[in-house]
CSV table of C-alpha atoms and ligand atoms in Angstrom, one decimal:
chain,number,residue,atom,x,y,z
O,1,UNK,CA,84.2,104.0,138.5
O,2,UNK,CA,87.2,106.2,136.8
O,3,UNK,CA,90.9,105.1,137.0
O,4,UNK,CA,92.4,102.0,135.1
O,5,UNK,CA,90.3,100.7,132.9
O,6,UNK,CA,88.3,97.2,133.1
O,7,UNK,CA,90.7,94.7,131.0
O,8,UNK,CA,87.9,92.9,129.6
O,9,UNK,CA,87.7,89.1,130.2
O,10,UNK,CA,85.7,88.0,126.6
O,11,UNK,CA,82.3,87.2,127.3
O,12,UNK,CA,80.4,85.2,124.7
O,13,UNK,CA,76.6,86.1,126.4
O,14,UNK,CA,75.1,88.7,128.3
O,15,UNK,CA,73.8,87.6,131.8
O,16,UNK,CA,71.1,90.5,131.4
O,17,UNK,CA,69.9,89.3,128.6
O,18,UNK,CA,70.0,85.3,130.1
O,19,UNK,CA,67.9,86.3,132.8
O,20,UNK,CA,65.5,88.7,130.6
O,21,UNK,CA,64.7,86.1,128.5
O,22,UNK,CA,64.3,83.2,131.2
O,23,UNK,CA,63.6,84.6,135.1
O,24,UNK,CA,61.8,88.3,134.0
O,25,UNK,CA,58.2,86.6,133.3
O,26,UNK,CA,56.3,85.9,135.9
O,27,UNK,CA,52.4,86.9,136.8
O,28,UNK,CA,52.8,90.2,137.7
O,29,UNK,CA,55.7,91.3,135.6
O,30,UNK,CA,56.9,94.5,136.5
O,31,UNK,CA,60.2,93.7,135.0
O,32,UNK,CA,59.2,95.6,131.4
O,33,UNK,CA,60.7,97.8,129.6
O,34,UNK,CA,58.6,99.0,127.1
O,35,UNK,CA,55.2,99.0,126.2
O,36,UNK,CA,53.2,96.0,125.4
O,37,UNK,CA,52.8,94.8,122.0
O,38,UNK,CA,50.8,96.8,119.6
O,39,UNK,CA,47.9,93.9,118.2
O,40,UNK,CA,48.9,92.9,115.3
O,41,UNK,CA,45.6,93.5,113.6
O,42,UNK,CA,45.2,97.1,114.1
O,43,UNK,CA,47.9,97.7,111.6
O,44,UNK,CA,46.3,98.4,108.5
O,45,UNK,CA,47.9,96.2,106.1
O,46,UNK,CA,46.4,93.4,103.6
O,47,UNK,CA,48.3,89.8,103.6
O,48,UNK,CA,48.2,90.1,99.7
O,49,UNK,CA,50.4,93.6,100.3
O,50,UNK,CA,53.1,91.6,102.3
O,51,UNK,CA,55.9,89.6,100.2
O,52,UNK,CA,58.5,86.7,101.8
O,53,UNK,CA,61.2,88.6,99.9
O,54,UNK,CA,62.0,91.7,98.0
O,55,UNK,CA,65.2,93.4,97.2
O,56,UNK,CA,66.9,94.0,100.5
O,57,UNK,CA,70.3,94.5,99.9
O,58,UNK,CA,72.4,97.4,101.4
O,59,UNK,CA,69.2,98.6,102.6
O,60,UNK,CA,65.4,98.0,101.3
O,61,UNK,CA,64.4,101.7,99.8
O,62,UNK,CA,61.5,102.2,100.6
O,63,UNK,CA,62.1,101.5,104.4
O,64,UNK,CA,65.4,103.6,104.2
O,65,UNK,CA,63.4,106.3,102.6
O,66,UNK,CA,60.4,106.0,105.6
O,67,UNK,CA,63.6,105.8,108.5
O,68,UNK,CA,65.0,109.1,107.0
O,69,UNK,CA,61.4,110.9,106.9
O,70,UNK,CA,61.0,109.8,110.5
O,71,UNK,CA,64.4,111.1,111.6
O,72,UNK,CA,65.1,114.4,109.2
O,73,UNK,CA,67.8,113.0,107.8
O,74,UNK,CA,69.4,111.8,104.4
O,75,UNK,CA,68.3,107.9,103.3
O,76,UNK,CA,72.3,107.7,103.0
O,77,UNK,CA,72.9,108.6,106.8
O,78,UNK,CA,70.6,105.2,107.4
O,79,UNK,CA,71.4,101.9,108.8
O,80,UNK,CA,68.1,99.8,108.8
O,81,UNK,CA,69.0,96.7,111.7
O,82,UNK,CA,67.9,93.6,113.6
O,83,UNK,CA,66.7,96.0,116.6
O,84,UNK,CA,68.2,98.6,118.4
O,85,UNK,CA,70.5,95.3,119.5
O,86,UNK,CA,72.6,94.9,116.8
O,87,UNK,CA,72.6,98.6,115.4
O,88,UNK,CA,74.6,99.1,119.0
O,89,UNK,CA,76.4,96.4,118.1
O,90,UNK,CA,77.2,97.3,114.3
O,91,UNK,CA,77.6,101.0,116.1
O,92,UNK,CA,80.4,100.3,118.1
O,93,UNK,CA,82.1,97.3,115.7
O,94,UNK,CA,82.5,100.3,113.3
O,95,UNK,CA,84.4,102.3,115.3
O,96,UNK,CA,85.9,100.7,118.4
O,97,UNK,CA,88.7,98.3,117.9
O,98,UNK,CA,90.5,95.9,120.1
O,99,UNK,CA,92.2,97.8,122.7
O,100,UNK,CA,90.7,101.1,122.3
O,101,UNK,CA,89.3,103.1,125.1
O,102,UNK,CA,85.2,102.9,124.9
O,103,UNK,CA,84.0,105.6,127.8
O,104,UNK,CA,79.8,104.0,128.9
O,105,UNK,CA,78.0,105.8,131.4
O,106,UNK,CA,77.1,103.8,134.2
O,107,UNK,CA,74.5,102.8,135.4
O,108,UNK,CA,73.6,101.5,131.6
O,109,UNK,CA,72.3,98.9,129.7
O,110,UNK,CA,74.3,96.1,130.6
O,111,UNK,CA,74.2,95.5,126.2
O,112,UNK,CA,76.3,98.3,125.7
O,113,UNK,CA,79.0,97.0,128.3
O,114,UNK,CA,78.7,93.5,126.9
O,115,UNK,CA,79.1,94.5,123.3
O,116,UNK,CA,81.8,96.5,124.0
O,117,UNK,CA,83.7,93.8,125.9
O,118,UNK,CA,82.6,91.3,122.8
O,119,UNK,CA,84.9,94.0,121.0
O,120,UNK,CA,87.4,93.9,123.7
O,121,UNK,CA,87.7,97.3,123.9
O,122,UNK,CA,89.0,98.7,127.2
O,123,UNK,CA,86.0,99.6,129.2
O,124,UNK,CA,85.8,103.0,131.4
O,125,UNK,CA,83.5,104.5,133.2
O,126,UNK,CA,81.6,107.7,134.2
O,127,UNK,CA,79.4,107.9,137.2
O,128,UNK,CA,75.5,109.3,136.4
O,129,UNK,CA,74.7,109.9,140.4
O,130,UNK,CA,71.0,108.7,141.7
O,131,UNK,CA,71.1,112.4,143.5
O,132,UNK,CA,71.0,114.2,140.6
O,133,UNK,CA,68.2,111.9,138.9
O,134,UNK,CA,70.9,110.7,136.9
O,135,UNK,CA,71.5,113.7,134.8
O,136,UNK,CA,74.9,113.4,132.9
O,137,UNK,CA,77.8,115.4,134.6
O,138,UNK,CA,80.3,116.4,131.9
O,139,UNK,CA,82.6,117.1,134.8
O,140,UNK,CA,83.0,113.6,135.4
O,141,UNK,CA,83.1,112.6,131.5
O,142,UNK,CA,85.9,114.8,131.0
O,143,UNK,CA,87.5,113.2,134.4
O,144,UNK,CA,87.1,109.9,132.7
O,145,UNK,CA,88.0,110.4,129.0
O,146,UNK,CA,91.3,109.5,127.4
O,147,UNK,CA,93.6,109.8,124.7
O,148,UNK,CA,92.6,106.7,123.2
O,149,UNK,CA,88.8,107.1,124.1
O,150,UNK,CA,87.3,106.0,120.4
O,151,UNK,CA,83.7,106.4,122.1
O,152,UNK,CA,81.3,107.5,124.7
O,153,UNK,CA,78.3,105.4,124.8
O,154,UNK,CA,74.8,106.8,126.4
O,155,UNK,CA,71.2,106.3,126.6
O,156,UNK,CA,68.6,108.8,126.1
O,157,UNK,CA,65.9,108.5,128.0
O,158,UNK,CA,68.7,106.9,130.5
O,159,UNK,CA,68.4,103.1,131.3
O,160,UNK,CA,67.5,102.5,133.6
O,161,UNK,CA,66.4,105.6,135.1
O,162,UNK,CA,64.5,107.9,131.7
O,163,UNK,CA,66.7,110.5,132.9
O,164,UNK,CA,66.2,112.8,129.9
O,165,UNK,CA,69.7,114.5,128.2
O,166,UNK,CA,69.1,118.1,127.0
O,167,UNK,CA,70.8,119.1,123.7
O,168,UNK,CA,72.9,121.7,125.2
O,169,UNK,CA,74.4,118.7,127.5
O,170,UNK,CA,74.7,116.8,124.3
O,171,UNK,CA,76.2,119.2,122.2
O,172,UNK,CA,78.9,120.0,125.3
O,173,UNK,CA,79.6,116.0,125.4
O,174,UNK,CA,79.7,116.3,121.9
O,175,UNK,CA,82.9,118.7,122.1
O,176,UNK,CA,84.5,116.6,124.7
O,177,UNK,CA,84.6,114.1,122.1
O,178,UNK,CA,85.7,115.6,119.6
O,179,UNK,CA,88.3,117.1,121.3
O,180,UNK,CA,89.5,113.4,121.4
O,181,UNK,CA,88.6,112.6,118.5
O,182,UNK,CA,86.3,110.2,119.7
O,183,UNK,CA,82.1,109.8,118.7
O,184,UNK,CA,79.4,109.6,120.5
O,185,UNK,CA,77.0,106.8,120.8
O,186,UNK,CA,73.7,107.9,121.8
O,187,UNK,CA,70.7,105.5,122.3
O,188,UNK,CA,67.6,106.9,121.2
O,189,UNK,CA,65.7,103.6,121.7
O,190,UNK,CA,63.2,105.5,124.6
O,191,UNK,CA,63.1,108.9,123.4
O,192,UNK,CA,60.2,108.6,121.9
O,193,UNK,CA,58.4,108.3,125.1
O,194,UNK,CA,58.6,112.2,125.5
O,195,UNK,CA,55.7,111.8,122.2
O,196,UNK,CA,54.7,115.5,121.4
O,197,UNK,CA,58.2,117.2,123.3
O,198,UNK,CA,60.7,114.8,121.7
O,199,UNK,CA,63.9,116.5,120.1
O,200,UNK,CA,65.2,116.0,117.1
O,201,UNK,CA,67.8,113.0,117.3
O,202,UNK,CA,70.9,113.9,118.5
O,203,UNK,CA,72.4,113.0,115.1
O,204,UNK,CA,71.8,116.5,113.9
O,205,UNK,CA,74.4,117.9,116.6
O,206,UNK,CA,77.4,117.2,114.5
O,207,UNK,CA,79.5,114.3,112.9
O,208,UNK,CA,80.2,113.1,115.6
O,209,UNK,CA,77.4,111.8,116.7
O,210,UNK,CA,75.8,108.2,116.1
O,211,UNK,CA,72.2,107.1,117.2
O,212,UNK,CA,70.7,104.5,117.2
O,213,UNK,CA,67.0,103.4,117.7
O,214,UNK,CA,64.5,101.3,116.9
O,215,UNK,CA,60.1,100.7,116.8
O,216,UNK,CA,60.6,98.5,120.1
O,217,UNK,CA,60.3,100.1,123.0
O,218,UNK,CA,57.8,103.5,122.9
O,219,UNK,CA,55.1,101.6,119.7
O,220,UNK,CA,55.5,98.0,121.3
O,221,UNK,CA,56.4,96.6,117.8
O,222,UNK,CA,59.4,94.6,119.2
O,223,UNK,CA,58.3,91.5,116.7
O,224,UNK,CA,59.1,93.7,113.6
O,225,UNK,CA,62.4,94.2,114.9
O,226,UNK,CA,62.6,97.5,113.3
O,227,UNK,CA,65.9,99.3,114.5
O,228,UNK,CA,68.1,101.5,113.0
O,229,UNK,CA,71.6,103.5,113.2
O,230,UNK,CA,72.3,107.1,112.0
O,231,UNK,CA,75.4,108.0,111.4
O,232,UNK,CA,77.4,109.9,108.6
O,233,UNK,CA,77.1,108.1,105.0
O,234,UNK,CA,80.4,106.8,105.1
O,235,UNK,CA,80.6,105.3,107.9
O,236,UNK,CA,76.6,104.1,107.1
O,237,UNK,CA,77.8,102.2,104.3
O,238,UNK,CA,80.7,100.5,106.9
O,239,UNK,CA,78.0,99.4,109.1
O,240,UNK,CA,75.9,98.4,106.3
O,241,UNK,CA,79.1,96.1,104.7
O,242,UNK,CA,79.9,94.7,108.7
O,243,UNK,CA,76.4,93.9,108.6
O,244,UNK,CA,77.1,91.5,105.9
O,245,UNK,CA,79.2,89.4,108.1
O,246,UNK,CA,75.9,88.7,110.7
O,247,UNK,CA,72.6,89.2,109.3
O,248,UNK,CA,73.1,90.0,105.6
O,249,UNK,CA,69.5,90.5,104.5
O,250,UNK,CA,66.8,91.4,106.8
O,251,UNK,CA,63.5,89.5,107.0
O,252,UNK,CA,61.3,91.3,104.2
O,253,UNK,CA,58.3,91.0,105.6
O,254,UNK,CA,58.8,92.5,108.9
O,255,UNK,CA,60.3,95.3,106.4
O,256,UNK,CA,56.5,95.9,105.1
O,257,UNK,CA,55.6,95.9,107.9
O,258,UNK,CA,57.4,98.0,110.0
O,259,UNK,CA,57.1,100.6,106.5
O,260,UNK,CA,52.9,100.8,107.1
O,261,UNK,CA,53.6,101.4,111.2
O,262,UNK,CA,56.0,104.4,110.0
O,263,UNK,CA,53.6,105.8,108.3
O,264,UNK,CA,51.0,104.9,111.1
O,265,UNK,CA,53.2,106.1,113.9
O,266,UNK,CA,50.9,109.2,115.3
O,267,UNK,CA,48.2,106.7,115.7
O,268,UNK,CA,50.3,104.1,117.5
O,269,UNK,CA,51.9,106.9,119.4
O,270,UNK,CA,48.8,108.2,120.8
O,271,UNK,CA,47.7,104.2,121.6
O,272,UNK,CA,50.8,104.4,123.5
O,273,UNK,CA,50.7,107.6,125.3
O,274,UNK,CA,47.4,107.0,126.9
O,275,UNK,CA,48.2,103.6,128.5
O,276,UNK,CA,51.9,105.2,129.3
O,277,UNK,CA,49.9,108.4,131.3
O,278,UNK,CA,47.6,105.8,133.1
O,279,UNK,CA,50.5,103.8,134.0
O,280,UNK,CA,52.6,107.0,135.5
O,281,UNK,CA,49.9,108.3,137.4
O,282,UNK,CA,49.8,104.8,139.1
O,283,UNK,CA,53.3,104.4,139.7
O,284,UNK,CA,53.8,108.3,141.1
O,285,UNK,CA,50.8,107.8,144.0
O,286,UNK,CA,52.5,104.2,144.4
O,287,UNK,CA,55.9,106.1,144.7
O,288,UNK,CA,54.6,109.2,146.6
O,289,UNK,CA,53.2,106.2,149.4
O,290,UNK,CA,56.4,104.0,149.2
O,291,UNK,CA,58.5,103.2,152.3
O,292,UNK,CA,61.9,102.1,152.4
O,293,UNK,CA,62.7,103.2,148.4
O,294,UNK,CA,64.2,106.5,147.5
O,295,UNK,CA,63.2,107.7,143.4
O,296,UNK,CA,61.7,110.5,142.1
O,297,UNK,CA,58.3,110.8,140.7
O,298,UNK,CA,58.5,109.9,136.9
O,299,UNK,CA,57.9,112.7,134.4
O,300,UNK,CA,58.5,110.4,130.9
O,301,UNK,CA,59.4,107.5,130.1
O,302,UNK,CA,58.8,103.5,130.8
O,303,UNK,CA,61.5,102.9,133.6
O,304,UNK,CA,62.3,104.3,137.3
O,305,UNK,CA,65.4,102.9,139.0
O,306,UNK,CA,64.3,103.1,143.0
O,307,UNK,CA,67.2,103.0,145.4
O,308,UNK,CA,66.1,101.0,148.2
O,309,UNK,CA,67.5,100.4,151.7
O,310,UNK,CA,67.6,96.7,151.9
O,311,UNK,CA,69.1,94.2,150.4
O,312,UNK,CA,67.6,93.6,146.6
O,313,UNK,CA,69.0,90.5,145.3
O,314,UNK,CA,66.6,88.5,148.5
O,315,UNK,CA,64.0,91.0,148.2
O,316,UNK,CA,63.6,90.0,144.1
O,317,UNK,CA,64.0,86.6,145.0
O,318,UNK,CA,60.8,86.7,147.7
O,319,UNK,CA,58.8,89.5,145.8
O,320,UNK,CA,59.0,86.4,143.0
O,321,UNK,CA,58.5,83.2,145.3
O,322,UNK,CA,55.5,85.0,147.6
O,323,UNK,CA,54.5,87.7,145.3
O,324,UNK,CA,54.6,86.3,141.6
O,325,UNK,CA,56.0,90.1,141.1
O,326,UNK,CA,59.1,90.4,139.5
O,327,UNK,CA,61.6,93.9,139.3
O,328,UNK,CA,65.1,94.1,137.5
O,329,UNK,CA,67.6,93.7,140.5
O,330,UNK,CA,70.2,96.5,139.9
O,331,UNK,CA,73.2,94.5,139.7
O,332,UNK,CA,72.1,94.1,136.2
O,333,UNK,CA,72.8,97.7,135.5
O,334,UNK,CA,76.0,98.2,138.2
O,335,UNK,CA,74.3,99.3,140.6
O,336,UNK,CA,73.3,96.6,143.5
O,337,UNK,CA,71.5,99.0,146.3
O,338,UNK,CA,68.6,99.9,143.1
O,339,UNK,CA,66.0,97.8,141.2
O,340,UNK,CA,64.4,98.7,138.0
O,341,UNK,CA,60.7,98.3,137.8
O,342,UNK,CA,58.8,99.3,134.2
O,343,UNK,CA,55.6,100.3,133.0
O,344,UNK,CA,53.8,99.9,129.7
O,345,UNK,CA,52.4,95.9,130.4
O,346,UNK,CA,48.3,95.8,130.9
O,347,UNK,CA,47.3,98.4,133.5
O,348,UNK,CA,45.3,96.3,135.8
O,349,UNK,CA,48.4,93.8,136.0
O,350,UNK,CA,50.3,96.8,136.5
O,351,UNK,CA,48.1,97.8,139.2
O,352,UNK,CA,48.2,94.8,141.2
O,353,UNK,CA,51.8,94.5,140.6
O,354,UNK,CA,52.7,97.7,142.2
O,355,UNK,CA,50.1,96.1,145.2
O,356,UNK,CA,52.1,93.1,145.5
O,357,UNK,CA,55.4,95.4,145.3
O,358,UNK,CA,54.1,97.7,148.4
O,359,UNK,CA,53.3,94.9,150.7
O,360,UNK,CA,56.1,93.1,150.0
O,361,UNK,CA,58.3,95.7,150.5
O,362,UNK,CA,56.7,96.6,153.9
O,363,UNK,CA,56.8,92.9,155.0
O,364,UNK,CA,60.1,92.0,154.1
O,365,UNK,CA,63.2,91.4,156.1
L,401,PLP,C1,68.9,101.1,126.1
L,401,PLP,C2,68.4,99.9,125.2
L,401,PLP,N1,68.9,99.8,124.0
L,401,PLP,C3,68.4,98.7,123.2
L,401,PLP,C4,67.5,97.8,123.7
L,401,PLP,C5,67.1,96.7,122.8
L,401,PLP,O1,66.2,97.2,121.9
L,401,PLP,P1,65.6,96.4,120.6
L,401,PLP,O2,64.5,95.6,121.1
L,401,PLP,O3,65.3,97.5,119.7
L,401,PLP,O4,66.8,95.6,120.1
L,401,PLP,C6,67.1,97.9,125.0
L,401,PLP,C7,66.1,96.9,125.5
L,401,PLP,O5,65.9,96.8,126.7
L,401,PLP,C8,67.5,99.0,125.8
L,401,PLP,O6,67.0,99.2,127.0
């Protein structure tokens, strides 16, 4: 995974993304990522309080005002964006030009590797290993850093495994950075999920750091599109200007909206929490019963990446054509011998998904 770096071919699309949108649905979908989506009508909001458009411009106030409550920081340090998508994307085409060294963990969210490629940035790797649970080694970032390493790009919780990243990990990978002068991207966008125990963003480590988030995955408000970046102001108001180039003003009513679920969030968070505990209980006794897959039990978060002894591109295929089940098949993430399998969809879906999952795992191949 170290050694010479990935000369990126361009890639105009994301075959994640492809298959997300067009192969992850089926009856039992166990293919999630996040939660399910918060009903609309339990946010407590009056059509007559929404507006088509307000002034949106290099960020909509009162929204940039509601991110920086949520986060401790500065309105200046915020980016508000089109999902946690395109702040990765605004992230990176900030930093990172053509021909610099970007550093991803892997496995990752196949996104992160794409965007980066868009950028054709030269793409390295450091290995998180399944028998840790994932856990960043900074022995092997430090192995796999360069000279010309402009960023290191992570998740936290990890995708696909909600490995959780302590601060005092952070704040060593934040050296190793700096001692390159590269950032670090971190991607908050399931942190969340650790509700009452979450940290404070890693963007209060140092300069160095940029996060990036959004409302989508933990409060299953993926519709408002709420994301965001943090990142020192000056290099806030770069994304902001690079942002002019792709989306250039942001839908204002999702703005409105995604401004009364801020201020609603402990409410949607505990909404969230109860149907996430349900779910986890569920998938441990499924886990703790499970033949032929290796994972440990999950403490937080919406995703487990299993390692499984059989071959998972055919086993996805038939879990799909006999079970109507589907999981992510690893390849996705760079890592073939796994699949990724999520809670957070409607518990008694969930529970006959992980049924279907069981037998079909004991009967195939
Ligand atoms: C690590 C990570 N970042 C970002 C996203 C996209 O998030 P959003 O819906 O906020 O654009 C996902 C979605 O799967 C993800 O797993």
């Amino acid at each position: 995974m170290t050694g010479a770096p990935v000369i990126p071919e361009r890639k105009l699309f994301s075959p994640y993304m492809y298959w997300a949108k067009t192969q992850q649905r089926s009856r039992y979908t166990l293919a999630t990522s996040g939660i399910q989506h918060f009903p609309l009508s339990r946010l407590p909001v009056r059509l007559d309080e929404l507006a088509i458009s307000g002034p949106s411009y290099y960020g909509y106030p009162p929204l940039q005002e509601a991110l920086a409550k949520k986060n401790g920081v500065d309105p200046q340090c915020v980016v508000a964006t089109i999902g946690t998508s395109m702040a990765n994307f605004l992230a990176m085409a900030a930093v990172v030009a053509p021909g610099d060294d970007v550093l991803i963990e892997s496995p990752t969210y196949e996104l992160l590797t794409d965007a980066a490629g868009f950028l054709q940035a030269n793409i390295h790797r450091f290995p998180r290993h399944f028998e840790s649970g994932f856990a960043i080694d900074l022995k092997e970032v430090e192995r796999a850093i360069t000279p010309r390493t402009k960023l290191i790009a992570i998740t936290n919780l990890h995708n696909p495994s909600s490995n959780f990243t302590p601060n005092e990990t952070l704040r060593c990978l934040g050296d190793i950075a700096r001692g390159a002068g590269a950032r670090v991207l971190v991607d908050e966008v399931y942190l969340d999920a650790l509700f009452e125990k979450t940290p404070r963003s890693a963007v209060h480590l140092g300069s160095e750091f940029i996060v990036t988030s959004s409302l989508t995955k933990v409060y299953g408000l993926s519709g408002l599109r709420c994301g965001w970046i943090l990142a020192e102001p000056d290099l806030a108001q770069r994304m902001f200007r690079m942002n002019d180039l792709f989306g250039s003003i942001p839908a204002h009513t999702a703005e409105l909206l995604s401004i009364v679920a801020l201020h609603h969030l402990p409410e949607i968070a505990a909404w969230s929490k109860d149907i996430l505990s349900t779910q986890t209980a569920l998938l441990n006794s499924f886990l703790a019963a499970a033949v032929r897959i290796r994972c440990r039990p999950l403490e937080a978060g919406t995703v487990i990446f299993p390692e499984a002894d059989f071959d998972v591109e055919a086993f996805a295929q038939y879990l799909r054509d006999q079970y109507e089940t589907t999981v992510v098949p690893g390849h996705f993430f760079g890592a073939p011998s796994h699949f990724r399998l999520g809670i957070g969809g409607d518990t008694e879906m969930f529970r006959e998904g992980l049924r279907r999952l069981d037998e079909g795992i004991r009967r195939f191949g």
